[in-house]
Every structure is written in structure tokens, then in C-alpha cells.
Coordinates of C-alpha atoms and ligand atoms in Angstrom, one line a residue:
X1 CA 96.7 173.9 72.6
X2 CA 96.6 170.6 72.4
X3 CA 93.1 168.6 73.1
X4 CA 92.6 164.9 74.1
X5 CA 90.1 162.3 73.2
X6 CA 87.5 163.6 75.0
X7 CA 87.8 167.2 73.3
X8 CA 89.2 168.8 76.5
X9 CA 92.2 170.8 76.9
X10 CA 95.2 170.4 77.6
X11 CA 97.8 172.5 79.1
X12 CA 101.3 171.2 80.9
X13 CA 100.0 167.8 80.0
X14 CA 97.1 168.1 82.4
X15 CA 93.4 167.9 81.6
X16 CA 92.0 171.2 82.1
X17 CA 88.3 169.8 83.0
X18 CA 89.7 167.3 85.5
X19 CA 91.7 170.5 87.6
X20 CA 89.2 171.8 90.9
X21 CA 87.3 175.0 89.7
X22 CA 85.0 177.5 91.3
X23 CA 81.8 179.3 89.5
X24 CA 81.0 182.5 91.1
X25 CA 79.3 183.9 87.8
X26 CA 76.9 181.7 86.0
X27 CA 73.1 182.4 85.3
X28 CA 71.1 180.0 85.6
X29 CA 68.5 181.0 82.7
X30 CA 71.7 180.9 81.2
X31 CA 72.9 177.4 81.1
X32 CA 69.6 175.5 80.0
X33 CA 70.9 172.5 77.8
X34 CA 69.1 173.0 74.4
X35 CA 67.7 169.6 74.3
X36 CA 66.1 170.5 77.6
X37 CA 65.0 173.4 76.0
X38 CA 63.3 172.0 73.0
X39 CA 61.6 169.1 75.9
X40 CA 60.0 171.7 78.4
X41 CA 59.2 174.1 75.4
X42 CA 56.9 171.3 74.3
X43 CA 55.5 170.4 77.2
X44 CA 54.7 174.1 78.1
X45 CA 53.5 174.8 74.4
X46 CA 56.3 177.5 74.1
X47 CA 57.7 177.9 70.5
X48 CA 61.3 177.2 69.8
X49 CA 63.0 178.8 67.0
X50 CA 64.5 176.0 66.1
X51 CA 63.0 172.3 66.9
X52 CA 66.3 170.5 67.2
X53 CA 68.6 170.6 70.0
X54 CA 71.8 171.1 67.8
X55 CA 70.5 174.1 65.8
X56 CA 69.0 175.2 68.8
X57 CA 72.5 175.2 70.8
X58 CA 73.6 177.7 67.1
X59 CA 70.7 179.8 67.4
X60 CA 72.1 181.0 70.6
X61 CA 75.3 181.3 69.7
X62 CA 74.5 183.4 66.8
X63 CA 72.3 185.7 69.0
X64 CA 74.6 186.1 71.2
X65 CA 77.2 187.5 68.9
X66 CA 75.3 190.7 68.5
X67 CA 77.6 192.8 70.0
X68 CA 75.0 194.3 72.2
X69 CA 73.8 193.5 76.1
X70 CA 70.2 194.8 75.1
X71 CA 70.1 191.9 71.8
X72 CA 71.7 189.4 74.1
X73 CA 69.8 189.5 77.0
X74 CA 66.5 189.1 74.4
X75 CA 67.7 185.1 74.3
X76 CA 66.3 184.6 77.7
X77 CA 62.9 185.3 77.0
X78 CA 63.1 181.7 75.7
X79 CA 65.0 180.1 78.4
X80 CA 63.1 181.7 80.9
X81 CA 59.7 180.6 79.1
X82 CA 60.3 177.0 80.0
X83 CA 61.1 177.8 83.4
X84 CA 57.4 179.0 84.6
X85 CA 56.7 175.5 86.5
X86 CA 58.2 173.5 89.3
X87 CA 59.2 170.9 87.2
X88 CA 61.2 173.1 85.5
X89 CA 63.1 175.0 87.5
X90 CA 63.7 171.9 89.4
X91 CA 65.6 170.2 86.3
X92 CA 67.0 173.3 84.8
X93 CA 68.7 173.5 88.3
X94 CA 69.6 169.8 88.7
X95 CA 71.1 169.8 85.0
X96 CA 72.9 173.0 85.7
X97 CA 74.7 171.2 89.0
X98 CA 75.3 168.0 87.2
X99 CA 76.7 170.3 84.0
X100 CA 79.3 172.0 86.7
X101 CA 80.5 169.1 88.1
X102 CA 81.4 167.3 84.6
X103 CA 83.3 170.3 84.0
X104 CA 85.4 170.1 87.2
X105 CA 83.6 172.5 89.7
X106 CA 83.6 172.1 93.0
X107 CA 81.8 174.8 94.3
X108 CA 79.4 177.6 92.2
X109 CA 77.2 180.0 92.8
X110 CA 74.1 180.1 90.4
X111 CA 72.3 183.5 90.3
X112 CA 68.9 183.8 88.6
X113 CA 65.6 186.2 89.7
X114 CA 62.9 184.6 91.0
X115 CA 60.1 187.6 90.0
X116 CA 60.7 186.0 86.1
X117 CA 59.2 183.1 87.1
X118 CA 55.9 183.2 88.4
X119 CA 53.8 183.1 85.4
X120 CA 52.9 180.1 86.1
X121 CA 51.1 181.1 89.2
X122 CA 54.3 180.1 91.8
X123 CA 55.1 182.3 94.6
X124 CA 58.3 183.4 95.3
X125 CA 59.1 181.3 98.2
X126 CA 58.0 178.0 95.4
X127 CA 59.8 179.0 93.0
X128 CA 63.0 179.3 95.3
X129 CA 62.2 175.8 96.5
X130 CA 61.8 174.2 93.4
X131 CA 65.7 175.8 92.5
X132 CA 67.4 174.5 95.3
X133 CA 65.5 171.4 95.2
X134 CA 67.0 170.7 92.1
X135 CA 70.4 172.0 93.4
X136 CA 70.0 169.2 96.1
X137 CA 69.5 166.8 93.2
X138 CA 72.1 167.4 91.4
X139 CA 74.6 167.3 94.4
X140 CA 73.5 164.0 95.2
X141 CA 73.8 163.1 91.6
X142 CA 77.3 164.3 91.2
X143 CA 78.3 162.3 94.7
X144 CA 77.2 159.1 93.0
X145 CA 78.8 159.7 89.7
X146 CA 81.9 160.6 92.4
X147 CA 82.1 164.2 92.0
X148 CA 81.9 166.5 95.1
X149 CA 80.2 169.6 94.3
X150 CA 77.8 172.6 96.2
X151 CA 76.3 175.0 94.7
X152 CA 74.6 178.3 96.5
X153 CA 72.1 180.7 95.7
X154 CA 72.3 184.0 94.3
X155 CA 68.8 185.7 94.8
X156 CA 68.7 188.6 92.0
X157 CA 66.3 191.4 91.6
X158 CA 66.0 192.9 88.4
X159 CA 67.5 196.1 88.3
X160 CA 64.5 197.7 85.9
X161 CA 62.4 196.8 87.9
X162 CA 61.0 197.5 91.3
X163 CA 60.6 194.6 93.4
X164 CA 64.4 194.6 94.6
X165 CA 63.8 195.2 98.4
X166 CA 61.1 192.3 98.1
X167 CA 63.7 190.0 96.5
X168 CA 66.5 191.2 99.5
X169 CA 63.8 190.1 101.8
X170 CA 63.7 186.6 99.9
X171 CA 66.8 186.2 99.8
X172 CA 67.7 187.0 103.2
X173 CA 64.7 184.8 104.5
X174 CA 66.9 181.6 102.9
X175 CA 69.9 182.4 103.7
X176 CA 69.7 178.8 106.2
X177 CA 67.6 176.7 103.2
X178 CA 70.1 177.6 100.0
X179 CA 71.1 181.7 99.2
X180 CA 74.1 182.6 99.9
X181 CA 74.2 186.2 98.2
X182 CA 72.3 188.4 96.5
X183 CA 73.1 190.5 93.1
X184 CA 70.9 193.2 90.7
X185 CA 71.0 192.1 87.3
X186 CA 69.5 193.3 83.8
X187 CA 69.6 196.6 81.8
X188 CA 72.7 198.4 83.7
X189 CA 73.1 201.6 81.8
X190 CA 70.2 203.8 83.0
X191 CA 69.5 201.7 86.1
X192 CA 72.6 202.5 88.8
X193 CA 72.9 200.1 92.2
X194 CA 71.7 204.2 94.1
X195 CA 67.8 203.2 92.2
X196 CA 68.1 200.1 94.8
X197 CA 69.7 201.9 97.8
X198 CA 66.8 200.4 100.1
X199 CA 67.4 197.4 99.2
X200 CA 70.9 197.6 100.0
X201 CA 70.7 198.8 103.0
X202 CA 67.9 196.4 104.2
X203 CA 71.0 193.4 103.3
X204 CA 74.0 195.4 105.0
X205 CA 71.8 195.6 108.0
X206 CA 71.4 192.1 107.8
X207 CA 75.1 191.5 107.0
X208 CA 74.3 189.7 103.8
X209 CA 76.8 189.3 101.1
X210 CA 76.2 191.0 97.8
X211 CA 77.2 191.0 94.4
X212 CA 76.5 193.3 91.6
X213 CA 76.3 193.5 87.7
X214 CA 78.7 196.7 87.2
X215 CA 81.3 197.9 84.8
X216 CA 79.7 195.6 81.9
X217 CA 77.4 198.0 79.9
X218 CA 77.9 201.1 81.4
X219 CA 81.4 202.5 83.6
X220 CA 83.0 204.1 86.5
X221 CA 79.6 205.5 87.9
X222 CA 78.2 202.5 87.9
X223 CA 80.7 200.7 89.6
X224 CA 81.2 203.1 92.6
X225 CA 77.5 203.0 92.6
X226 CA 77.3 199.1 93.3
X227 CA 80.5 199.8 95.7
X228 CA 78.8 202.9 97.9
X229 CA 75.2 202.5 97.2
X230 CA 75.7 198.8 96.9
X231 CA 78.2 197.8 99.5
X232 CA 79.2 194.9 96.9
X233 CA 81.9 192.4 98.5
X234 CA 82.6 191.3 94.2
X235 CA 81.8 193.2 91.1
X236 CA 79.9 191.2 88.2
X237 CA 82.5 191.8 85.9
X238 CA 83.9 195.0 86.5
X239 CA 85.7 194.8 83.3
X240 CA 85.0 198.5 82.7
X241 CA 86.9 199.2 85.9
X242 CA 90.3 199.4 83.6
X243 CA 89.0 202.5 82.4
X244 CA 90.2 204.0 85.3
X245 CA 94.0 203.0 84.5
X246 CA 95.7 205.1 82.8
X247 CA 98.5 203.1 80.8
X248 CA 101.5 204.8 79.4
X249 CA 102.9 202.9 76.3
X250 CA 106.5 203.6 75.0
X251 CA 106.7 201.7 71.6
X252 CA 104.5 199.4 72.7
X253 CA 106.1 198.8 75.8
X254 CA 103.9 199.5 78.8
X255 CA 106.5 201.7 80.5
X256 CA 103.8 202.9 83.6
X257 CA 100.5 202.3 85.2
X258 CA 98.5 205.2 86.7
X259 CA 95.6 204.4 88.9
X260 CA 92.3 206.3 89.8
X261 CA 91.0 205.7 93.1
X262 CA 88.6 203.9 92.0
X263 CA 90.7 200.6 91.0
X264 CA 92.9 201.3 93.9
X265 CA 90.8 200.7 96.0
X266 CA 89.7 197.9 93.9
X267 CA 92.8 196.4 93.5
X268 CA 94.1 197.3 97.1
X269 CA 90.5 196.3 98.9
X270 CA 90.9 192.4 96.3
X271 CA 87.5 192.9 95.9
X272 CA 87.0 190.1 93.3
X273 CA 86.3 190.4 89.6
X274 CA 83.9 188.3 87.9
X275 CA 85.5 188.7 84.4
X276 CA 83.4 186.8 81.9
X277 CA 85.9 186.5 79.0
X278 CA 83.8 185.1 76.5
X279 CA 80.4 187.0 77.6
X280 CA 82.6 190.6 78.0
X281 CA 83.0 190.4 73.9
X282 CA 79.7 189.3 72.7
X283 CA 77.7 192.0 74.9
X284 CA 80.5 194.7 73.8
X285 CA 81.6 195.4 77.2
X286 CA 85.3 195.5 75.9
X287 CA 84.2 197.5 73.1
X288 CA 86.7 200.6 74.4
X289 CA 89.7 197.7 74.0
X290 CA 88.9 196.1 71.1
X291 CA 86.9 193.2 69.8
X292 CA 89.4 190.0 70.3
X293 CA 90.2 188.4 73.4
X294 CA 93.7 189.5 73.1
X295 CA 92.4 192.7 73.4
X296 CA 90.7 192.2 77.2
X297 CA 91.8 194.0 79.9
X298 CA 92.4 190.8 81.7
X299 CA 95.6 190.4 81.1
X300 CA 96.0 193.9 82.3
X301 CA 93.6 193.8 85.9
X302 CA 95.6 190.1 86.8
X303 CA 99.6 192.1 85.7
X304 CA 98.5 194.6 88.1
X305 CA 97.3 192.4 90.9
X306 CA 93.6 192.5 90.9
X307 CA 91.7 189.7 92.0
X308 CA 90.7 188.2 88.8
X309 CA 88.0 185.6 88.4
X310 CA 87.2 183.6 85.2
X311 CA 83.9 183.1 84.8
X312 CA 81.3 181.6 82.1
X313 CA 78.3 184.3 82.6
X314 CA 75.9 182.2 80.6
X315 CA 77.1 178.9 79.4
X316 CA 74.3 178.5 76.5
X317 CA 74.5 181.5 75.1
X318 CA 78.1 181.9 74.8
X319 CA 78.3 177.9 74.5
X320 CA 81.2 177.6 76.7
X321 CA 81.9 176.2 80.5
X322 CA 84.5 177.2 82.9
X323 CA 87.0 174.8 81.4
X324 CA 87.4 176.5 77.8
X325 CA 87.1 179.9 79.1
X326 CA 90.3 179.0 81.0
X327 CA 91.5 177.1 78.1
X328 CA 91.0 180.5 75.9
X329 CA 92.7 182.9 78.3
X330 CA 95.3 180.2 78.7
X331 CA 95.7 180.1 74.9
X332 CA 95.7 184.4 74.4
X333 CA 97.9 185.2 77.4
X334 CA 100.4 182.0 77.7
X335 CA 99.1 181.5 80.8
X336 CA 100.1 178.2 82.7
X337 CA 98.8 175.7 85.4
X338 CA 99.9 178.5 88.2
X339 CA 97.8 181.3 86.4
X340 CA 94.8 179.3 86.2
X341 CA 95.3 177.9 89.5
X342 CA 95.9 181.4 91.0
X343 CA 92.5 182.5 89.3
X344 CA 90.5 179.4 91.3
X345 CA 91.8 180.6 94.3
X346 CA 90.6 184.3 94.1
X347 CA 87.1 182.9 93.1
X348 CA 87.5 180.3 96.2
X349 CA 88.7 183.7 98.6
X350 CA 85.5 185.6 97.4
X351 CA 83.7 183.0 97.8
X352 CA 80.2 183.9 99.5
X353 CA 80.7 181.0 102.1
X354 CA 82.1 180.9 106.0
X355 CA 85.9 181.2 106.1
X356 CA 86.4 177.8 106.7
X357 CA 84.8 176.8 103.9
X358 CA 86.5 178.9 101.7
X359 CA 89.9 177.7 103.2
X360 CA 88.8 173.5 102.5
X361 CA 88.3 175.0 99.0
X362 CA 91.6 176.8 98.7
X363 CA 93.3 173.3 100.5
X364 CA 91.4 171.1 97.4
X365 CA 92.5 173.8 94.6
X366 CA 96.2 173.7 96.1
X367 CA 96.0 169.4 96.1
X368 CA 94.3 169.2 92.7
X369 CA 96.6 171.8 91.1
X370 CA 99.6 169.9 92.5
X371 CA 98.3 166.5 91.4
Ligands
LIG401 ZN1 75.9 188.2 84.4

């Protein structure tokens, strides 16, 4: 593919990072810039494995490529470290806006748990604050540099844990002043959506929109388990959902397509996938498929007419953004201009926003794409 000046992409002779993109999966513990890591580290007398920003920004990507979700979620006992104080989570959250924004987002959704960062004596409430004042920040910042962007609030509860029906309560109590969903994240193999079923059903009384980590590192149960117990509107990733399609091969022709009920309902419900491409091979969630991109079931859940999503997951560890994920799938699949563009508007329709806001994002993907 060929790549300009400014080491973007190119595809049909357009700049990938210029085209309108939306972020519905994107930690924010997991999109710290690692020269922002090394400054707060110092200033909170955290170690750093490594004291300069560029090794730094390897040491994660070499974590990372462990193959396994337990290994790689052990990188965010650093970033999280530097995000103990106000004036952290304020920056982290006003770089992580700005960071969107260069890459072409107009609207993303940042999910992070607020119980991980009170050990610095915050409350819950502060610490949510001090987020979404740095959200604010970096909206204002973008708008002067001449970038419209808005970013929401996923309020997660850790799914190990037992705090989550506190957290729902958090969350729901800012749904005016910055959340905009609500998602379970952490260890998901041994800790199903049911464990949180209070939680749950404190938000569907409420009629707030959720999200949940399923399908990654463990399967099926899981997944019907963040769609009954859960009531999730999207599944974070899903990608193990394919393991509920049965696909008959005639020398190597896929000659048929049988479906459980599970991704029928799925597929025939569009309840979004956020499909991490990049993330889905380093924590082995593809493992079943293979270990290349080529070998994700992407290809297969978009043939079929799921409603795919591309996502980043965490942009530090992986050390990507939304633009070469799309650039990569682009590159494995042949996609063109109308893939990606049909991809933005699936994460636009699942957007957790009012409809008409989710329509002025679907009429600024539509104008962008046809630029
Ligand atoms: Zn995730």
C-alpha cells in the first residue's frame, strides 16, 4: 500500500487518516503516549522499565506479543500507575482526545474503570471528573487545531472484581456530565457477564446502554452470557462468535455457511462487533484460526453481513491507531474506500449516542467518504 510523506496510508489515492472515523473500542489505560509515561512516572516516583520514551513505546510492543490476555493485560499495571492523581488522568484523557482526532476521529468512546484509580486517595466521582475534564480539554483543543471531535464515557467495572453494581451506579449517575455506556472488562474466562447479573439489571432498569468484553478469551457461553445476563446493545470483540459458524469448504472454496443461533441472532439483531484486529492476535483470541491477520474471522463475520467494527483496543500496546488498523485489514482483504467506509458507519449506527446524533455522524462519514 502505498504511504505518503507523512507515513500515512494510502488507498484509492486517498489519505486514510484524513477519511471521518469512529472509536467505539479504545482503553484509555491503553493509549498513554510513552513520553507521557516516562513524565508522570517521574513525577509519581513509579519505575519505568525503560527511561526513554522510544524504548518505552518497544517495551510494550514486545509485551504485548505474548500471545496471551493474562501477559498482556500485566502492561497496565504501569500505565495505570501514573494514572493515580488528577493531574493525570486529566492529561492522559486530554492526550488521548487530541491522539483521536490527529488520526481522523470524529467521535469515540473511551472505556477505562475508575476503582483502578484511587490509590491516590480520589473518590470515584474525582476520578471521573478529572477524565472527562480532560476530555473537555482535548475537544477544545482539537476545535482550535480545526478538528471536530467528542468523545464519551464508558464507565467499566472490573469483571474480577466485585464493585460492578457500584460502578453501574457511577456510571448511570453521569450519564448528563460525560458516560455514555457502561462495559465489564478484565480476566473473561472464569468471570461470565451472570457473576454481574445485579449490575445489569440495575442499568436495564435504568435503560442504560451497555457493552461487554465477550468472545475474546473465552467463547460461546460467554457471549450469550453478556447477551442474556448482560443485555449488551455491542459485543467487545465477539471475535469468538465465528465459532458458532460452521463453514463447509470444497477445495478451498467456501461452498456453504451454517449458522447457530447464536450468530443469527447476532448477525440478524446487527448487534455491532468491536473487532480489534491487531489486539485479537497478540491476546490469542484468534488462536482457533490461526496466528496471521489473514487468518481472522473478519473477513468472514463482514462476507456474511455482520456488523463489523474496526477498532484499536489499546493503541500503546499494540502501537497502532484506528487508521493502520484499517490500513492492515485493507491490505489482508483488498478491501477498498467502500469497505472501510461501510465499517465507520456500523460503528457510527452502534454508536452509544441519541439517534440524531448517530445520523449527523453517518451524514459526515457519507460526505468525507465521497470527498
Ligand atoms: Zn478491550
Amino acid at each position: 500500500m502505498p504511504i505518503d510523506q507523512h507515513g500515512d496510508a494510502l488507498l484509492e489515492g486517498v489519505s486514510l487518516r484524513s477519511l471521518p472515523k469512529v472509536s467505539l473500542h479504545d482503553h484509555l489505560d491503553g493509549a498513554l503516549r510513552p513520553a507521557t509515561i516516562v513524565e508522570l512516572a517521574d513525577a509519581a516516583g513509579v519505575e519505568v522499565p525503560e527511561a526513554d520514551a522510544e524504548d518505552l513505546a518497544d517495551w510494550f510492543a514486545d509485551k504485548s506479543d505474548s500471545g496471551s490476555l493474562v501477559e498482556y493485560l500485566k502492561t497496565f499495571d504501569l500505565t495505570t500507575a501514573v494514572m493515580q492523581s488528577r493531574e493525570g488522568l486529566t492529561r492522559v484523557a486530554r492526550e488521548f482526545v487530541e491522539d483521536l482526532a490527529e488520526d481522523g476521529v470524529i467521535y469515540g468512546e473511551v472505556r477505562w474503570a475508575p476503582e483502578q484509580h484511587l490509590g491516590g486517595g480520589l473518590s470515584l466521582e474525582e476520578v471521573v471528573e478529572a477524565v472527562q475534564e480532560g476530555i473537555e480539554e482535548g475537544e477544545d483543543a482539537a476545535a482550535e487545531a480545526g478538528r471536530e471531535i467528542r468523545v464519551g464515557q464508558l464507565i467499566t467495572a472490573m469483571r474480577h472484581a466485585d464493585r460492578s453494581l457500584e460502578i453501574a451506579k457511577l456510571a448511570v449517575a453521569f450519564r448528563d456530565r460525560g458516560a455514555v455506556g457502561f462495559d465489564i472488562a478484565g480476566a473473561e474466562d472464569g468471570f461470565p457477564p451472570s457473576r454481574h447479573r445485579s449490575a445489569f439489571d440495575y442499568l436495564a432498569s435504568e435503560f442504560f446502554p451497555v457493552t461487554v468484553h465477550a468472545g475474546e478469551a473465552a467463547g460461546l457461553d460467554s457471549i450469550r452470557s453478556a447477551l442474556i445476563d448482560g443485555r449488551a446493545l455491542r459485543l467487545g470483540h465477539g471475535v469468538r462468535l465465528a465459532e458458532d459458524l460452521e463453514v463447509v469448504s470444497r477445495s478451498g472454496d467456501v461452498v456453504e455457511v451454517v449458522f447457530g443461533d447464536l450468530a443469527r441472532w447476532v448477525r440478524d439483531r446487527e448487534i455491532p462487533l468491536e473487532l480489534s484486529p491487531s489486539s485479537n492476535l497478540q491476546t490469542g483470541a484468534i488462536a482457533a484460526w490461526g496466528r496471521e491477520l489473514g487468518d481472522h474471522p473478519f473477513d468472514l463475520l463482514y462476507q456474511l453481513g455482520f456488523a463489523v467494527t474496526v477498532n484499536v483496543d489499546n493503541r500503546t500496546m499494540s502501537r497502532t491507531s484506528l487508521t493502520r488498523e484499517l490500513a492492515l485489514l485493507a491490505e489482508t482483504f483488498e478491501y477498498g474506500l467502500e469497505d472501510l467506509e461501510t465499517f465507520q458507519l456500523n460503528a457510527a449506527a452502534g454508536a452509544f449516542l441519541p439517534v440524531e446524533e448517530r445520523e449527523e455522524l453517518i451524514e459526515l462519514i457519507g460526505e468525507g467518504f465521497d470527498r
